[in-house]
PDB file of C-alpha atoms and ligand atoms in Angstrom:
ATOM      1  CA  UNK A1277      28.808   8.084   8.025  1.00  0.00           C
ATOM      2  CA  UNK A1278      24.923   9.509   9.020  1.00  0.00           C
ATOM      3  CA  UNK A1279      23.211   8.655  11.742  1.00  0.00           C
ATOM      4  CA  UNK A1280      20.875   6.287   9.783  1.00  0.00           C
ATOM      5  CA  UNK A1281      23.405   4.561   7.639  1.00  0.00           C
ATOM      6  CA  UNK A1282      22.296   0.915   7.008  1.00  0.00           C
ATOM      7  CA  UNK A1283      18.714   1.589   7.517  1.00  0.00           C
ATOM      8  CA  UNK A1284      15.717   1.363   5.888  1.00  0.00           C
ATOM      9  CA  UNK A1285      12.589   3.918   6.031  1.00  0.00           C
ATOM     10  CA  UNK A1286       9.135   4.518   4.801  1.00  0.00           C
ATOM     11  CA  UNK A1287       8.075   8.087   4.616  1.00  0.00           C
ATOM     12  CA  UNK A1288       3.852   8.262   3.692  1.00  0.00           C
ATOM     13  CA  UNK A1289       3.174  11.256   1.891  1.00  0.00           C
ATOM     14  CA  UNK A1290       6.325  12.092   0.952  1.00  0.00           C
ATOM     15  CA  UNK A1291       5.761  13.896  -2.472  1.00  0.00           C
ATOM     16  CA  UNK A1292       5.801  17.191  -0.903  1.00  0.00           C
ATOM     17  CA  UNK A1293       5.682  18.987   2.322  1.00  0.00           C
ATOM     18  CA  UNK A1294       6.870  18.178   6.020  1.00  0.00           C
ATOM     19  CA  UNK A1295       6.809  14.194   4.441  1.00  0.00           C
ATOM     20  CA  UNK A1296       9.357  15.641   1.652  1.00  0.00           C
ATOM     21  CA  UNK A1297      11.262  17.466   3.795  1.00  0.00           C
ATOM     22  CA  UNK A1298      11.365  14.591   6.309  1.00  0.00           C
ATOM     23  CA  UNK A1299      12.396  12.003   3.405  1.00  0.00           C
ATOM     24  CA  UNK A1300      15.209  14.098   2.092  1.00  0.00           C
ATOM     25  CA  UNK A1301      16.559  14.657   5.894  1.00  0.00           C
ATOM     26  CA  UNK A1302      16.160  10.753   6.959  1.00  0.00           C
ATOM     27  CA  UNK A1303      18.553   9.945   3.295  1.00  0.00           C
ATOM     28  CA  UNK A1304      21.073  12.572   4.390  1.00  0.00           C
ATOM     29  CA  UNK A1305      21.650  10.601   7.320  1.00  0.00           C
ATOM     30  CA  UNK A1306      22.038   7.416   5.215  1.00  0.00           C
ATOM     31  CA  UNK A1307      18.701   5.357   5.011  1.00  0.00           C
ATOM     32  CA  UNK A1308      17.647   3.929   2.179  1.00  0.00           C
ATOM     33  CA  UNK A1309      14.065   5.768   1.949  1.00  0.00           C
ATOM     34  CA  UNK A1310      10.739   4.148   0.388  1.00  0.00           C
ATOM     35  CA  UNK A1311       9.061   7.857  -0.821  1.00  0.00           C
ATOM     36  CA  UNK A1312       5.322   7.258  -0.647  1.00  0.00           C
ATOM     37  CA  UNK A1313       2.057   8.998  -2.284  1.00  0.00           C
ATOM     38  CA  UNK A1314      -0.884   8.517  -3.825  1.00  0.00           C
ATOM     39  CA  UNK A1315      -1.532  10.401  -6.841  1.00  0.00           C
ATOM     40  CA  UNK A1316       1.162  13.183  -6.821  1.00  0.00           C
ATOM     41  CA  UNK A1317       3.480  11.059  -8.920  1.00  0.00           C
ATOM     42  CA  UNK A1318       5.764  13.891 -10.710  1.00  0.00           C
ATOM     43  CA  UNK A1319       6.136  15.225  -6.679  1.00  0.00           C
ATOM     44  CA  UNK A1320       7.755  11.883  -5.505  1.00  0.00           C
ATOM     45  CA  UNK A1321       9.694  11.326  -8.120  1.00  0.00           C
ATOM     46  CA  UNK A1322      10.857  14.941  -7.609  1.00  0.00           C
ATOM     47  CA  UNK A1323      12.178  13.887  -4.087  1.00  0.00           C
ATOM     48  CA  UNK A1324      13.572  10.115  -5.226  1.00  0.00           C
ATOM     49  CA  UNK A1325      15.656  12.709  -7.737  1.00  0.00           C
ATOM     50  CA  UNK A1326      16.599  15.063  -4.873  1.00  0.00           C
ATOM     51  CA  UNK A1327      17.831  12.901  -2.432  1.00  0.00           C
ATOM     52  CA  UNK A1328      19.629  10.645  -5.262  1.00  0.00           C
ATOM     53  CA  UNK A1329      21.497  13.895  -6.627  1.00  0.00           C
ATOM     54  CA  UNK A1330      22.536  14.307  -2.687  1.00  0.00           C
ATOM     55  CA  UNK A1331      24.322  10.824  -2.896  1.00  0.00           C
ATOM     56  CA  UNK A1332      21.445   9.365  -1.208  1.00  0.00           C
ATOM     57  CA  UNK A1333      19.118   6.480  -1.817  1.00  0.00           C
ATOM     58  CA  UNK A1334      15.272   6.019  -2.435  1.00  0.00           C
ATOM     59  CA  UNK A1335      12.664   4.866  -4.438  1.00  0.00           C
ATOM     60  CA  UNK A1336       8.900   5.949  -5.176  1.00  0.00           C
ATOM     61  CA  UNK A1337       6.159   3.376  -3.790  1.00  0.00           C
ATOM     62  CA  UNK A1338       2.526   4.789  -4.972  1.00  0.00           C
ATOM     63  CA  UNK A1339      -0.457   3.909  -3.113  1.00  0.00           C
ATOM     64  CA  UNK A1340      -4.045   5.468  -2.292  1.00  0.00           C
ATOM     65  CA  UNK A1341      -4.580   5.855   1.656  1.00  0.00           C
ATOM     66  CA  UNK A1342      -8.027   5.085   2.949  1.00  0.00           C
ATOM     67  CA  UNK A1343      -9.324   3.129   0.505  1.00  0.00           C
ATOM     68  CA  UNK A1344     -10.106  -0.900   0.976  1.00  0.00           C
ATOM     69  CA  UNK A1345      -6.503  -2.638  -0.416  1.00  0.00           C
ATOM     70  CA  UNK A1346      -4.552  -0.063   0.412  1.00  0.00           C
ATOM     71  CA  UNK A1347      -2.064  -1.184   3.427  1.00  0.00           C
ATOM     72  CA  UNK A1348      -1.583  -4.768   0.436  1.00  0.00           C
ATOM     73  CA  UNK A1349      -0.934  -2.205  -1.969  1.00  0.00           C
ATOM     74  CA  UNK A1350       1.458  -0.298  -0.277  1.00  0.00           C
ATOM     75  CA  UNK A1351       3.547  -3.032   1.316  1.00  0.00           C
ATOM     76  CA  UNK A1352       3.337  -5.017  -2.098  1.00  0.00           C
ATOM     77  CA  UNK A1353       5.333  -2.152  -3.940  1.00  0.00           C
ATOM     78  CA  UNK A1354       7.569  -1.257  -0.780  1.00  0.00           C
ATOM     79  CA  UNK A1355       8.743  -4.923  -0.114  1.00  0.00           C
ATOM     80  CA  UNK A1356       9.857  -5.225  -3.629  1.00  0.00           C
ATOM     81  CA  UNK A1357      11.804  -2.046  -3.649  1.00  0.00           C
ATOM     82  CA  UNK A1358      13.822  -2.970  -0.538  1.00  0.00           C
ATOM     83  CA  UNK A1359      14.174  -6.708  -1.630  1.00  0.00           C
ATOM     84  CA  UNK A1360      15.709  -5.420  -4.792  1.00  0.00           C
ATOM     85  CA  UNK A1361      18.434  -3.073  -3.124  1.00  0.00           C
ATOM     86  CA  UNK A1362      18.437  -4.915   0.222  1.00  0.00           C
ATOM     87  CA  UNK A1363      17.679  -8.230  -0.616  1.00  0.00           C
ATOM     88  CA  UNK A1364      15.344  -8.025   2.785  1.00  0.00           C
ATOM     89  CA  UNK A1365      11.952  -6.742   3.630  1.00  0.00           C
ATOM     90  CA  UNK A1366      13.238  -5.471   6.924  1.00  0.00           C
ATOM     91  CA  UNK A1367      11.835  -1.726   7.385  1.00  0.00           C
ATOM     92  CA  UNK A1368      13.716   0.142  10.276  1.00  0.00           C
ATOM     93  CA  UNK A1369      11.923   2.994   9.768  1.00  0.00           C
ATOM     94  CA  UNK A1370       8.062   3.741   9.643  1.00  0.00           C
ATOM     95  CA  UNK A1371       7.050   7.556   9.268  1.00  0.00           C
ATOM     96  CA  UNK A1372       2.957   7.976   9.364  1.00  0.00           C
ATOM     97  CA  UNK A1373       3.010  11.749   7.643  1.00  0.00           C
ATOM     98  CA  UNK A1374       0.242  11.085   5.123  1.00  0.00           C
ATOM     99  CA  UNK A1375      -3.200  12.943   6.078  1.00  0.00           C
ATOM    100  CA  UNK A1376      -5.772  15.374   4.900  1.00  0.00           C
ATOM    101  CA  UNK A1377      -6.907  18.333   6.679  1.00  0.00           C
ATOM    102  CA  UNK A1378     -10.599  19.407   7.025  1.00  0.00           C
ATOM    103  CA  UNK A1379     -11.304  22.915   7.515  1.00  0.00           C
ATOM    104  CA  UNK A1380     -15.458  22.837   7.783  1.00  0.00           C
ATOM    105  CA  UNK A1381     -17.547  24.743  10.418  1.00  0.00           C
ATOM    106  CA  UNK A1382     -18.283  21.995  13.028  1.00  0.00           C
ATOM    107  CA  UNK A1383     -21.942  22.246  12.312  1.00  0.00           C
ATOM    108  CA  UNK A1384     -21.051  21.697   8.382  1.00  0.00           C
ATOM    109  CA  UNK A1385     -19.020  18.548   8.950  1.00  0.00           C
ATOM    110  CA  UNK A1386     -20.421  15.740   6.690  1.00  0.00           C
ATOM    111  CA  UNK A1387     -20.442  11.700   7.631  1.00  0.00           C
ATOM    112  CA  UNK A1388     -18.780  11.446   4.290  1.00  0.00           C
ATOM    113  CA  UNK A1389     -16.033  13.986   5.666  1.00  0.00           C
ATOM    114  CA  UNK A1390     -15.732  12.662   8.858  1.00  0.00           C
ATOM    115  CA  UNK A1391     -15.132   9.129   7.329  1.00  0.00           C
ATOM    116  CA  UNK A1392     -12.650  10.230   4.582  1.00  0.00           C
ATOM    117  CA  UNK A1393     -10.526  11.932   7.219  1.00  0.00           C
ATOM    118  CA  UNK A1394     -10.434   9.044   9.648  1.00  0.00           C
ATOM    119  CA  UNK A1395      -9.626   6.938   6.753  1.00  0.00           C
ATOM    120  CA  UNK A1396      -6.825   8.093   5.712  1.00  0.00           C
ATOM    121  CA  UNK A1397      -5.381  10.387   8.880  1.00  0.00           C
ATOM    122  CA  UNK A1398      -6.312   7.844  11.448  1.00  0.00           C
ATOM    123  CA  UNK A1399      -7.034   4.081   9.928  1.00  0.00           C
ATOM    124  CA  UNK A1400      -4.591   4.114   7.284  1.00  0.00           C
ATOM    125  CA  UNK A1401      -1.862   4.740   9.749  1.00  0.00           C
ATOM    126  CA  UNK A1402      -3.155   2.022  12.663  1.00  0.00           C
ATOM    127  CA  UNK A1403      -2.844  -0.589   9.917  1.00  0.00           C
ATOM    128  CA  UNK A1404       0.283   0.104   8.345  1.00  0.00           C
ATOM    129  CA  UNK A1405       1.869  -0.417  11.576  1.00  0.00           C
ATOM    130  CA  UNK A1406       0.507  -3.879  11.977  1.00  0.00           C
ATOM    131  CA  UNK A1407       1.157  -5.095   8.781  1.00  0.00           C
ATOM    132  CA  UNK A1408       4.975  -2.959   9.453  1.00  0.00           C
ATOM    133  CA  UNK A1409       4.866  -5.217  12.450  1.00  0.00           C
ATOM    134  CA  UNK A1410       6.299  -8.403  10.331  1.00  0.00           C
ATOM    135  CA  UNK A1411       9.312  -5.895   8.906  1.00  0.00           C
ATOM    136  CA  UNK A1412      10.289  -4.104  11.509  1.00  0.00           C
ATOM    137  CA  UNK A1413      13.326  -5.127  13.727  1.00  0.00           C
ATOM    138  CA  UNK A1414      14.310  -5.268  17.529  1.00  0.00           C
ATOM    139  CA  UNK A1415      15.346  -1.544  17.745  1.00  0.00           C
ATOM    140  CA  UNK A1416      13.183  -0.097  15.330  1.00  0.00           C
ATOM    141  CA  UNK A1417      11.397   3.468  14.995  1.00  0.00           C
ATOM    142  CA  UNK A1418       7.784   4.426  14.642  1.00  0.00           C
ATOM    143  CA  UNK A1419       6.820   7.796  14.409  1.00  0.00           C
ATOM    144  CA  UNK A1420       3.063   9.261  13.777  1.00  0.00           C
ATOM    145  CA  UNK A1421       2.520  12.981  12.928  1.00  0.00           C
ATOM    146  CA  UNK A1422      -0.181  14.486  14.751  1.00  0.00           C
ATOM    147  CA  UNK A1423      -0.724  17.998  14.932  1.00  0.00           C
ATOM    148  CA  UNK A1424      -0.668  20.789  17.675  1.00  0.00           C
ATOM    149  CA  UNK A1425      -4.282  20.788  17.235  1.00  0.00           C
ATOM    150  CA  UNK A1426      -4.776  18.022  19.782  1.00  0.00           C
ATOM    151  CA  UNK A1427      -3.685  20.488  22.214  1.00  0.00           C
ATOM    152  CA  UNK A1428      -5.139  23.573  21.236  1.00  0.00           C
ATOM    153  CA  UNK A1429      -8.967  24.601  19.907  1.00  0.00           C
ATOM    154  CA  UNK A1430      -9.991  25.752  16.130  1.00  0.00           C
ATOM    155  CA  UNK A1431     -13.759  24.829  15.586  1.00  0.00           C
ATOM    156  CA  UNK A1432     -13.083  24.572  12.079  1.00  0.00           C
ATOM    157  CA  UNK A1433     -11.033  21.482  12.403  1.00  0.00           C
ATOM    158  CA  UNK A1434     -12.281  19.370  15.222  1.00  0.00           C
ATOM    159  CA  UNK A1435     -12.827  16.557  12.685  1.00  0.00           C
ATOM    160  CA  UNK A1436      -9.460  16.590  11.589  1.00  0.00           C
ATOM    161  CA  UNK A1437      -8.257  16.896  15.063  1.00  0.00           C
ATOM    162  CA  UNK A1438     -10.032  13.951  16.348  1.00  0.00           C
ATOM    163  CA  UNK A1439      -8.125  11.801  13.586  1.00  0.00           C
ATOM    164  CA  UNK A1440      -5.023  12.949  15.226  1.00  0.00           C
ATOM    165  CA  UNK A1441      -6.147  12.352  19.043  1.00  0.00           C
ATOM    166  CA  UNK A1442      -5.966   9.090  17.461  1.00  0.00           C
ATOM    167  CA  UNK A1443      -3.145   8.781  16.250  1.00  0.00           C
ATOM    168  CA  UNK A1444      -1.535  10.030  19.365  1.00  0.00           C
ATOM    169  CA  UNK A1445      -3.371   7.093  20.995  1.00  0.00           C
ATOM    170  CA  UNK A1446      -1.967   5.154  18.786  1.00  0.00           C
ATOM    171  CA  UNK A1447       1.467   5.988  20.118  1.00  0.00           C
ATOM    172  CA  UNK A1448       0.886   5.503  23.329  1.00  0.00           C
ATOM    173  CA  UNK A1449      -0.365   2.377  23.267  1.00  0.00           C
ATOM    174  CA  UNK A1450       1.951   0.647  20.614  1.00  0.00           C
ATOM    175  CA  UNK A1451       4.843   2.463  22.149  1.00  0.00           C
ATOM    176  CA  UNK A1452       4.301  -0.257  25.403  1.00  0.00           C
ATOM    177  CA  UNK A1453       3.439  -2.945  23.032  1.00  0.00           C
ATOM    178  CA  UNK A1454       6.431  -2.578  21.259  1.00  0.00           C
ATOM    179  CA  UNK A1455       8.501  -2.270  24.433  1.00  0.00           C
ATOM    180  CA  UNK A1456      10.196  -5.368  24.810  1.00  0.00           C
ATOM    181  CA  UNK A1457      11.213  -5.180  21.184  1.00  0.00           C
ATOM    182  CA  UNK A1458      13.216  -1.895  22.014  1.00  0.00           C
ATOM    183  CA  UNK A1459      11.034  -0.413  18.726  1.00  0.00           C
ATOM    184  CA  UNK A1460      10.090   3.234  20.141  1.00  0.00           C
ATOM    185  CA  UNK A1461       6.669   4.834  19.134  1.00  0.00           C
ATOM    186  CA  UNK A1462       6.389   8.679  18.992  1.00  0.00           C
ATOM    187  CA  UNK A1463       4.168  11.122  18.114  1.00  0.00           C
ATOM    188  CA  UNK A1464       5.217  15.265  16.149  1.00  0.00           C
ATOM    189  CA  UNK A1465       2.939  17.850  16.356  1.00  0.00           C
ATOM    190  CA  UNK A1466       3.656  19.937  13.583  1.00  0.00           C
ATOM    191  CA  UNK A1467       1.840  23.490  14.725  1.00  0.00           C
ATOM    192  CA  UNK A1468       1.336  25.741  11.598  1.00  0.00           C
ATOM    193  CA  UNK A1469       4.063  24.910   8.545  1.00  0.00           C
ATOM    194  CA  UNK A1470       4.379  26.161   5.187  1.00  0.00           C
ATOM    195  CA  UNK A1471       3.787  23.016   2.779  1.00  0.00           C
ATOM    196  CA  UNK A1472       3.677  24.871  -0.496  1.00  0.00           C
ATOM    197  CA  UNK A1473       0.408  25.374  -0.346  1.00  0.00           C
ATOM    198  CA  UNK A1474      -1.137  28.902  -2.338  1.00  0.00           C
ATOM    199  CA  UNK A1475      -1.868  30.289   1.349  1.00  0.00           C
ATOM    200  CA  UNK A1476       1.495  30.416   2.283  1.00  0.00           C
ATOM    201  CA  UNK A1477       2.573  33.029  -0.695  1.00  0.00           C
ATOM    202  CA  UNK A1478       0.134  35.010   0.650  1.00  0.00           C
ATOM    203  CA  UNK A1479       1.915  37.362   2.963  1.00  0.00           C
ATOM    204  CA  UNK A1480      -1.298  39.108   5.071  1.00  0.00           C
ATOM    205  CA  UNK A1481      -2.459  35.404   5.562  1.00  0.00           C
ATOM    206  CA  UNK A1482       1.194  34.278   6.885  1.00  0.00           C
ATOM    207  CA  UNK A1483       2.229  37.495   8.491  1.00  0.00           C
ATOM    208  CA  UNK A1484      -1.312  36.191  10.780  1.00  0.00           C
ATOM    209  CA  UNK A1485      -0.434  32.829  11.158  1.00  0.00           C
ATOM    210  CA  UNK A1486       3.129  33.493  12.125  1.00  0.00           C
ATOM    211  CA  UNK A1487       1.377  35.264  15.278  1.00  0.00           C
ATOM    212  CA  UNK A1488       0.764  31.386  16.501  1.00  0.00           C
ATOM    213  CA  UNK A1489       4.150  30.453  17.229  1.00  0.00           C
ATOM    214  CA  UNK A1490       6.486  32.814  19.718  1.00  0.00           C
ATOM    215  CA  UNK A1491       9.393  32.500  17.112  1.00  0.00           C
ATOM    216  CA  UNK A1492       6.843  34.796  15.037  1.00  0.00           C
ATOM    217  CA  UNK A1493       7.248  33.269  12.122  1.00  0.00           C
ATOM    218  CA  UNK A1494       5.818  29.596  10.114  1.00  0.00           C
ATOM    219  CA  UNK A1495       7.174  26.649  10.356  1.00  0.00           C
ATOM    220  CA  UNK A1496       9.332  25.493   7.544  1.00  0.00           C
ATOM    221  CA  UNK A1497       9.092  21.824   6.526  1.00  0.00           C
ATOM    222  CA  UNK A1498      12.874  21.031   7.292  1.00  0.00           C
ATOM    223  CA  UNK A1499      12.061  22.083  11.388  1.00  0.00           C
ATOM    224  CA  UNK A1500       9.752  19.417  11.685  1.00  0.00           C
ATOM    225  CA  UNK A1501      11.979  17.248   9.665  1.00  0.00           C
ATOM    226  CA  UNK A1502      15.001  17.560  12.116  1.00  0.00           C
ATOM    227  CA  UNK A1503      12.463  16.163  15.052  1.00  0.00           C
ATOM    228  CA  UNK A1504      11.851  13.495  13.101  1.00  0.00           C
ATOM    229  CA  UNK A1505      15.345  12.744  11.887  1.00  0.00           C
ATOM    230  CA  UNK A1506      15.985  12.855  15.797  1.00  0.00           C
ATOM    231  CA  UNK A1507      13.180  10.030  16.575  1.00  0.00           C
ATOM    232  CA  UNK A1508      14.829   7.952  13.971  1.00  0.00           C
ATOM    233  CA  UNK A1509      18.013   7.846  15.197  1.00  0.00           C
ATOM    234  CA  UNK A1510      19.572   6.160  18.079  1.00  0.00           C
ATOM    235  CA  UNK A1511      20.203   9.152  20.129  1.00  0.00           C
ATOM    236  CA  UNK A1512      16.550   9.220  20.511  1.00  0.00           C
ATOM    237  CA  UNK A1513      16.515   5.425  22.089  1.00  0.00           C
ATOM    238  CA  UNK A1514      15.407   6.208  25.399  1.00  0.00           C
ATOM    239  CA  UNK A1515      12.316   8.173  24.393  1.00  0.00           C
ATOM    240  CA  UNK A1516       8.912   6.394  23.709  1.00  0.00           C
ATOM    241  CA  UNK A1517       5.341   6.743  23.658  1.00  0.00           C
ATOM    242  CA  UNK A1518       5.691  10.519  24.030  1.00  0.00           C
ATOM    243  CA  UNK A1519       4.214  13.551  21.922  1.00  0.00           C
ATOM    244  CA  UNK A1520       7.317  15.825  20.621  1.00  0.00           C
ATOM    245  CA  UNK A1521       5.865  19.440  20.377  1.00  0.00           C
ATOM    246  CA  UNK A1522       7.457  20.667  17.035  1.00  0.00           C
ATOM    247  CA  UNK A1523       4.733  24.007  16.650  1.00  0.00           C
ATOM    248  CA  UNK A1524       7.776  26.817  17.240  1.00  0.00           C
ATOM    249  CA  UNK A1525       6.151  26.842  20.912  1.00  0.00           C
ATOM    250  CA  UNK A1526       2.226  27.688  19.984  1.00  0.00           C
ATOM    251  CA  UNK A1527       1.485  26.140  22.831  1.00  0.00           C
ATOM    252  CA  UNK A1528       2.822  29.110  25.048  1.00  0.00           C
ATOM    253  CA  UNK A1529       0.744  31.779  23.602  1.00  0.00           C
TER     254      UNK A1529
HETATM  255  P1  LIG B 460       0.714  18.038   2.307  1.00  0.00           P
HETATM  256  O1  LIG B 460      -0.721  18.263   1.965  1.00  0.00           O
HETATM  257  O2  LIG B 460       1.726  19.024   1.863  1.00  0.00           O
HETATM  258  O3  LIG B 460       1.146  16.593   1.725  1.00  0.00           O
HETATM  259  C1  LIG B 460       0.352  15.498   2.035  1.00  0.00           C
HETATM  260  C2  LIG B 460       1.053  14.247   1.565  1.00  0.00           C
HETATM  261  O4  LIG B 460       0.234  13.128   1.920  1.00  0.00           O
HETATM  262  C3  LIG B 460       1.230  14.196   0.058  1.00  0.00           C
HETATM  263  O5  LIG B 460       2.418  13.498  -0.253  1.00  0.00           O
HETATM  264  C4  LIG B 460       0.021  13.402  -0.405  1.00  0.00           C
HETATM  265  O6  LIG B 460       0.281  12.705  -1.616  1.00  0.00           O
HETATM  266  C5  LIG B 460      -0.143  12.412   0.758  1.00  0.00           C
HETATM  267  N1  LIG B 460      -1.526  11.973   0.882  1.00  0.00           N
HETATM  268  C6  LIG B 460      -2.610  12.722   1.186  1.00  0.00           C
HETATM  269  N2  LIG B 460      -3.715  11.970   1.143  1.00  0.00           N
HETATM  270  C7  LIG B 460      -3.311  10.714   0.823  1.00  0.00           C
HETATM  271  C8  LIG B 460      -3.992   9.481   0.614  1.00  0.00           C
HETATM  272  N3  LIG B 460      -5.319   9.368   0.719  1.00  0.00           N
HETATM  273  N4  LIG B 460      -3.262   8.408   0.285  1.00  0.00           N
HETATM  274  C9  LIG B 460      -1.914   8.492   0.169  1.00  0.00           C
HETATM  275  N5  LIG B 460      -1.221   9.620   0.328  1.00  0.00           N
HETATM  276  C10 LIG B 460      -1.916  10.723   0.653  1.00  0.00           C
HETATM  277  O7  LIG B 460       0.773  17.784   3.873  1.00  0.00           O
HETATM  278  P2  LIG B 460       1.660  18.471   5.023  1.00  0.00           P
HETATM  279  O8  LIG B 460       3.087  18.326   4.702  1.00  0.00           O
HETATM  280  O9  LIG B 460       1.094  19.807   5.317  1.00  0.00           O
HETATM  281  O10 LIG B 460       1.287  17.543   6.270  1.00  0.00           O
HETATM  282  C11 LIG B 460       1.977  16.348   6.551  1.00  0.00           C
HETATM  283  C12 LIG B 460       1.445  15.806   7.873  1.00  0.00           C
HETATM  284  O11 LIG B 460       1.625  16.792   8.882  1.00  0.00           O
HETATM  285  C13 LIG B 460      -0.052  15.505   7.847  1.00  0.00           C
HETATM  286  O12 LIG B 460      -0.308  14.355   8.614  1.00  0.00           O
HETATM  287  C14 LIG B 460      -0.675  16.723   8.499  1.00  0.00           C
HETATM  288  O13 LIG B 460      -1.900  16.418   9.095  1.00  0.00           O
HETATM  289  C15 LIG B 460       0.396  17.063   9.519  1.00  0.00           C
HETATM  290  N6  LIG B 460       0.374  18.459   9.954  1.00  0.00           N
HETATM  291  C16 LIG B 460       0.605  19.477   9.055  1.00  0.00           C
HETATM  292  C17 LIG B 460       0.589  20.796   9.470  1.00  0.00           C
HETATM  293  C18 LIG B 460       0.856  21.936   8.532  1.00  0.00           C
HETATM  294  O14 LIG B 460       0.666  23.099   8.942  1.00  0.00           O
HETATM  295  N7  LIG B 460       1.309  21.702   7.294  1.00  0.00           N
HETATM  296  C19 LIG B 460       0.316  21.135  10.877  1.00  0.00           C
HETATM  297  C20 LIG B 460       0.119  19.997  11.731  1.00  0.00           C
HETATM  298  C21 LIG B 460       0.144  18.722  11.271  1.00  0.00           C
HETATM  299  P3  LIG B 460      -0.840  12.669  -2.800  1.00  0.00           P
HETATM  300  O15 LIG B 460      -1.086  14.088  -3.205  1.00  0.00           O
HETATM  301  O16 LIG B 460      -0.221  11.840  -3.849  1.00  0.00           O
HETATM  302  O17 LIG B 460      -2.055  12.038  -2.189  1.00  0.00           O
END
């Protein structure tokens, strides 16, 4: 029997990447796992069909981030996917992993920009945990992934860092709210991790960003996964409110 046998989980952003990764790893322990996106359709269904050929259960919930409706969209699809297997609404689990990154010059940083990204890293997330509010039971487990970068400087994402300053706030702060309810609140911070994205099968461009972490190497997707999988599960019950470096130790350079 997993660690997460009986219960239930959202993972946003889940159709690739450290929200893939995290999806498959949460099922292996034995939650039933809502698999969330937006538009990358084929890449969720890719992970419902993953973790279902593990043994595992899940369905796909689509649903645009940062955009007026959304939180009602998102919950309308993900309540009738657990009522259907469940026959409850009750969501043990909430994973915040769907966000954007910026990468502008400070100076070239538009309001436009600066609004999308706070949408959808910073807003989106705040709201789906008080509409998860009504689901989630005594016991339950929040978990927001930030980013490394709220610890350490790069000009050329202090917009996207900001978002995640926020969402770290948002930890702390729901973490004593949610105290008396024995639901913990925690924050990853991912530092550089190879999501599939064309950069990473570049090897000059990873060989550099390896130079970040004193492992010397990129993260995979699966070692920010395991953090997560540890947040989730009870052996994690006495932690709360607290930011989880998971950056292969960036901080020590
Ligand atoms: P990816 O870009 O690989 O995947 C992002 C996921 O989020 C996709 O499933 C995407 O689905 C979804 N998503 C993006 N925008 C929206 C939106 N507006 N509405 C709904 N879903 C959306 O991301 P990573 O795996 O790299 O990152 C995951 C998290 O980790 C993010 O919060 C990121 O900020 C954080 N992080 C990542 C680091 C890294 O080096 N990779 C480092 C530090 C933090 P769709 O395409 O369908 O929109």
């Amino acid at each position: 029997m997993g660690k997460l046998t009986g219960r239930t989980a959202l993972v946003t952003g889940s159709s690739r990447g450290i929200g893939r990764a995290t999806a498959i790893r949460l099922a292996r322990e034995g939650a039933l796992v809502a698999v969330h996106c937006s538009r990358d359709i084929p890449g969720a269904d890719d992970t419902v069909a993953t973790i279902e050929k593990e043994g595992g259960r899940s369905f796909a919930v689509a649903a645009e981030l940062g955009v007026s409706g959304d939180v009602h969209a998102l919950f309308l699809e993900l309540e009738r996917g657990l009522k259907e297997r469940t026959g409850t609404a009750t969501l043990d689990i909430l994973v915040n992993n769907a966000g954007v990154m910026g990468g502008v010059a400070p100076e070239d940083v538009t309001p436009e920009q600066f609004d999308h990204l706070f949408a959808v890293n910073a807003k989106a997330p705040f709201f789906l945990l008080q509409r998860a509010l009504r689901n989630l039971p005594d016991g339950g487990r929040v978990i927001n992934i930030s980013s490394g970068l709220t610890r350490f400087a790069n000009p050329q994402e202090v917009a996207y860092a900001m978002t995640k300053g926020a969402i770290d706030q948002l930890t702390l702060h729901y973490a004593k709210y949610l105290g008396p309810r024995n639901i913990t609140v925690n924050s990853v911070g991912p530092g550089i991790t190879d999501n599939g994205a064309p950069v990473f099968d570049n090897p000059e461009a990873v060989a550099e960003m390896a130079r970040y972490s004193v492992f010397e190497r990129v993260g995979e997707t699966k070692d920010v996964a395991d953090v997560v999988a540890f947040l989730a599960s009870d052996d994690a019950r006495w932690i709360t409110g607290s930011y989880l470096d998971a950056s292969g130790g960036t901080l020590l350079r």
